[in-house]
Coordinates of C-alpha atoms in Angstrom, one line a residue:
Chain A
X1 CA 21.9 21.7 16.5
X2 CA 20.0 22.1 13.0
X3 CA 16.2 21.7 13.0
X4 CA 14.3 22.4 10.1
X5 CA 11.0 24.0 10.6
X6 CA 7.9 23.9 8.8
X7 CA 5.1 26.4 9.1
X8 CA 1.5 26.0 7.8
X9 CA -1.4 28.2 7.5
X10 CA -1.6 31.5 9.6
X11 CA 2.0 30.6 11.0
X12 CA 3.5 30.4 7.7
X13 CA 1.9 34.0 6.6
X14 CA 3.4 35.3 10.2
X15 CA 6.5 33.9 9.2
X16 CA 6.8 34.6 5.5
X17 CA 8.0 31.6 5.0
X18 CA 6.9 27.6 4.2
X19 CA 10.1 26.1 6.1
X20 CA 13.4 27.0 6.9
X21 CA 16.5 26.2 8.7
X22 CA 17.6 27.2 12.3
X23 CA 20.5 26.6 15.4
X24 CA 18.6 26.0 17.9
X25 CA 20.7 24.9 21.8
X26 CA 20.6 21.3 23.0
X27 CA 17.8 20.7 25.2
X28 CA 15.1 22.9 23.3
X29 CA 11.8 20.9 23.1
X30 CA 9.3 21.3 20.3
X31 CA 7.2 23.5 22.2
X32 CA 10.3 26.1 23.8
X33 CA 11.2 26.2 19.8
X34 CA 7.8 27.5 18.9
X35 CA 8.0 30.0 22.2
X36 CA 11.2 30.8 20.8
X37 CA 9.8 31.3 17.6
X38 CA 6.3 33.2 18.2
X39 CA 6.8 34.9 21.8
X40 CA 3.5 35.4 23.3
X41 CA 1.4 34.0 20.1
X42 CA -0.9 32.4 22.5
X43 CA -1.9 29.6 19.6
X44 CA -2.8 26.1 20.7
X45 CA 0.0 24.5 18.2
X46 CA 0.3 20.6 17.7
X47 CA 3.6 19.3 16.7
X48 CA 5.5 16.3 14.7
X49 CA 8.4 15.6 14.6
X50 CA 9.7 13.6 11.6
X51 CA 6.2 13.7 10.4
X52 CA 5.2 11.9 13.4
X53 CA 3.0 13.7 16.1
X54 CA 4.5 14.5 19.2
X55 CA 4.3 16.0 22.8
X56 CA 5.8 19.5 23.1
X57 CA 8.2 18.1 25.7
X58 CA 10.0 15.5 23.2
X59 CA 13.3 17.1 23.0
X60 CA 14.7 17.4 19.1
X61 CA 17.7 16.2 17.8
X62 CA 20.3 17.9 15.4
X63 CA 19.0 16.8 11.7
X64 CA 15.5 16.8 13.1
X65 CA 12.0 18.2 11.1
X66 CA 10.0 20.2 13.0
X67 CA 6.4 21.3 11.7
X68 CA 4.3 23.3 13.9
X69 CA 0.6 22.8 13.4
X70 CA -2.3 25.2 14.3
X71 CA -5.5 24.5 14.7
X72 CA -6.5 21.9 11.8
X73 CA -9.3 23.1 9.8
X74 CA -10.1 20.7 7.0
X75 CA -13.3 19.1 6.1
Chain B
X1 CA -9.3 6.6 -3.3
X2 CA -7.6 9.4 -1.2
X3 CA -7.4 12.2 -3.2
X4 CA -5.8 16.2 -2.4
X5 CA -7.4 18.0 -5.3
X6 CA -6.5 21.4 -6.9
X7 CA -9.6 22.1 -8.6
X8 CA -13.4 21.3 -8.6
X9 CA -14.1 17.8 -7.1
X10 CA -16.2 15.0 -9.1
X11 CA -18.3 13.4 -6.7
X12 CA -19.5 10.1 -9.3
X13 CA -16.2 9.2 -9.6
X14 CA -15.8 9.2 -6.2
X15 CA -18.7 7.2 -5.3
X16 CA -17.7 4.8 -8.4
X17 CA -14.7 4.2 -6.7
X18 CA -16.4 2.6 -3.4
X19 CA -19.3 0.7 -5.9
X20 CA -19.5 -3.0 -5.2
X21 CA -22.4 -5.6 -6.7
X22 CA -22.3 -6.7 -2.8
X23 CA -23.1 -3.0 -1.4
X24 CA -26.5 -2.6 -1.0
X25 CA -25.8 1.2 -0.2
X26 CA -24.0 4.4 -1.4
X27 CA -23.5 7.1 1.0
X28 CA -22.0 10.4 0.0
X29 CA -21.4 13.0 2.6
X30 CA -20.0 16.4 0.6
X31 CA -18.9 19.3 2.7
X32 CA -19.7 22.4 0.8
X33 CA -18.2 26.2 1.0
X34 CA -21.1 28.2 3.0
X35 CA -21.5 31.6 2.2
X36 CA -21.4 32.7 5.9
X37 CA -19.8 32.2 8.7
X38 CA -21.3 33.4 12.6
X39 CA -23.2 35.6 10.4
X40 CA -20.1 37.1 8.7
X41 CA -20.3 36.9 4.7
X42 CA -17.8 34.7 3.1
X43 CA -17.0 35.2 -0.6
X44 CA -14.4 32.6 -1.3
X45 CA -12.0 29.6 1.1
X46 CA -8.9 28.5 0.6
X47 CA -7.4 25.2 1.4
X48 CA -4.2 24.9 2.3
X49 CA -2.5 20.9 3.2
X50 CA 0.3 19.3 4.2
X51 CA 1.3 17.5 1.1
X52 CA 1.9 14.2 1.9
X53 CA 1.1 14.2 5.3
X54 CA -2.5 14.7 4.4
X55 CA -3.0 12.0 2.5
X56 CA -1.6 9.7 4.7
X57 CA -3.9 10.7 7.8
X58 CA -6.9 10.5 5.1
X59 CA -5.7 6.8 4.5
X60 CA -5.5 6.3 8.4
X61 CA -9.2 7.6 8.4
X62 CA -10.0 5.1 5.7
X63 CA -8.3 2.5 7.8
X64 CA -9.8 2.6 10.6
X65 CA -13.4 2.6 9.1
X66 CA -11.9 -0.6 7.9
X67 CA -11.0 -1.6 11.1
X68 CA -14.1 -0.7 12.9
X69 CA -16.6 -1.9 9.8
X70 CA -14.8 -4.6 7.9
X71 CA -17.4 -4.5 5.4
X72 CA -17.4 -1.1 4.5
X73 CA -15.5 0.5 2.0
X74 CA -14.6 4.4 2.1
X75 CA -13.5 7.3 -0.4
X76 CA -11.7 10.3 0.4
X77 CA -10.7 13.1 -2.0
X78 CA -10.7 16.7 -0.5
X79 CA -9.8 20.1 -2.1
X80 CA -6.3 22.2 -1.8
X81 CA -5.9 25.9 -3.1
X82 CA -9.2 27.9 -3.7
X83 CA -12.8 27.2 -3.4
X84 CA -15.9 28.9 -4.7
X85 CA -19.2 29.1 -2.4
X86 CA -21.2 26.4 -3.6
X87 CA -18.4 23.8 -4.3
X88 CA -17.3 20.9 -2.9
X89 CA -14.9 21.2 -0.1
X90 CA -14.4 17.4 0.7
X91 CA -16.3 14.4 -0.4
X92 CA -16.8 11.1 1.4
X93 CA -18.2 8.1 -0.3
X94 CA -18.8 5.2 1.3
X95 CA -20.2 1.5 0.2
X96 CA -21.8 -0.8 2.8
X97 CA -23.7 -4.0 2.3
X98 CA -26.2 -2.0 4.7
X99 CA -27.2 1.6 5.1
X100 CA -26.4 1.3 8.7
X101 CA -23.1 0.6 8.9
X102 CA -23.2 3.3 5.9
X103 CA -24.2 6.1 7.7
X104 CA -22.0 5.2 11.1
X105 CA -19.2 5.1 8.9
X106 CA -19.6 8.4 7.0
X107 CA -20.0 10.2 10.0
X108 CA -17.0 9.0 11.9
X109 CA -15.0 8.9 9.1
X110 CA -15.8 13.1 8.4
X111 CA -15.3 13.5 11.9
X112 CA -12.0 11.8 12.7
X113 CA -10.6 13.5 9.3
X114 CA -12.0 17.1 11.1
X115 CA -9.8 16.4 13.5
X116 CA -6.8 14.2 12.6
X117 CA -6.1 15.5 8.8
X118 CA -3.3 18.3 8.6
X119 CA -5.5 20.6 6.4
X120 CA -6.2 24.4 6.9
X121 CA -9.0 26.1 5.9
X122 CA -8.9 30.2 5.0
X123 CA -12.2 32.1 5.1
X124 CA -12.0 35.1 2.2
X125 CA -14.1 38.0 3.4
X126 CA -15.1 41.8 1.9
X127 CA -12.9 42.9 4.0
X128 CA -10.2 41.1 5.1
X129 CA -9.4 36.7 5.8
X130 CA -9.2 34.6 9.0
X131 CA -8.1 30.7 9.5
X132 CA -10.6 29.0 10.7
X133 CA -10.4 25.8 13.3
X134 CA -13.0 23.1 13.2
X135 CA -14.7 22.8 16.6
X136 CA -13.6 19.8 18.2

């Protein structure tokens, strides 16, 4: 399946790159993509799918958006 | 008003937009860029949001000061990109009939947007930058 990915912040400089677009296997959860993604980052990540918060269990579908959030800082 | 800004913040006009004959107070709470951090100078911060996103969770946070003080009404605006020590990082106005409910108000509403608001917050040093989390 096709997930688009969005990185902020210190994942986006670790990545180079704002968003992009990966095949990912059926079954891979928001949080085994970010595993996938940064191995061994150790980074307490939030996630949303669809631009709506989510566990790192929900499983993603083909088409989905995937943004990986670290620690918010705003304010 | 809920406002992602890409330059200096005005503060009036974001009290003017909370200003009601019926309010018998004005609070502003402005977060400002500190020079220091655990010690550690800081010569600059960047901002960095998730457009639309951002302002959307900033009208949640508006919302539910609505919903939890029905009488109170609440601006937002908050900066994106960079920010000089001394300036405004995020400004939160708030009208109440009643400083009371004014102050309650301005402090949940800064807190919840701490921790609910998809914004990221770069600290510029001498030598070298760091993200920086808000403490829960």
């Amino acid at each position: 399946m096709r997930v688009t990915l969005l990185y902020f912040a210190v994942l986006r400089e670790r990545r180079g790159t704002s968003t992009e677009v990966v095949e990912l296997p059926a079954g891979t959860t928001a949080a085994t993509a970010f595993d996938h993604l940064f191995p061994g980052l150790g980074l307490p990540v939030a996630y949303a799918v669809n631009q709506e918060m989510v566990p790192g269990s929900t499983p993603l579908a083909d088409g989905d958006e995937l943004a990986f959030l670290p620690p918010l800082g705003g304010g | 008003m809920i406002a992602l800004v890409a330059g200096p913040l005005d503060v009036r006009a974001v009290e003017d937009a909370v200003r009601d004959d019926a309010f018998g107070a004005i609070l502003t709470f402005t977060g400002v860029a500190r020079n220091s951090f655990g010690g550690r100078p800081v010569r600059a911060l960047h901002y960095e949001a998730w457009a639309g996103v951002a302002e959307r969770e900033m009208r949640k946070v508006a919302d539910d000061v609505a919903a939890r003080w029905p009488k109170v009404r609440v601006a937002i605006a908050h900066r994106v990109g960079p920010v000089a020590i001394g300036e405004a990082a995020v400004v939160i106005a708030v009208g109440a009939p009643h400083r009371g409910d004014a102050y309650a108000a301005s402090r949940h509403a800064i807190d919840t947007l701490k921790a609910n608001v998809p914004i990221w917050k770069k600290e510029l040093y001498e030598d070298g930058e760091e993200w920086i989390a808000n403490r829960p």
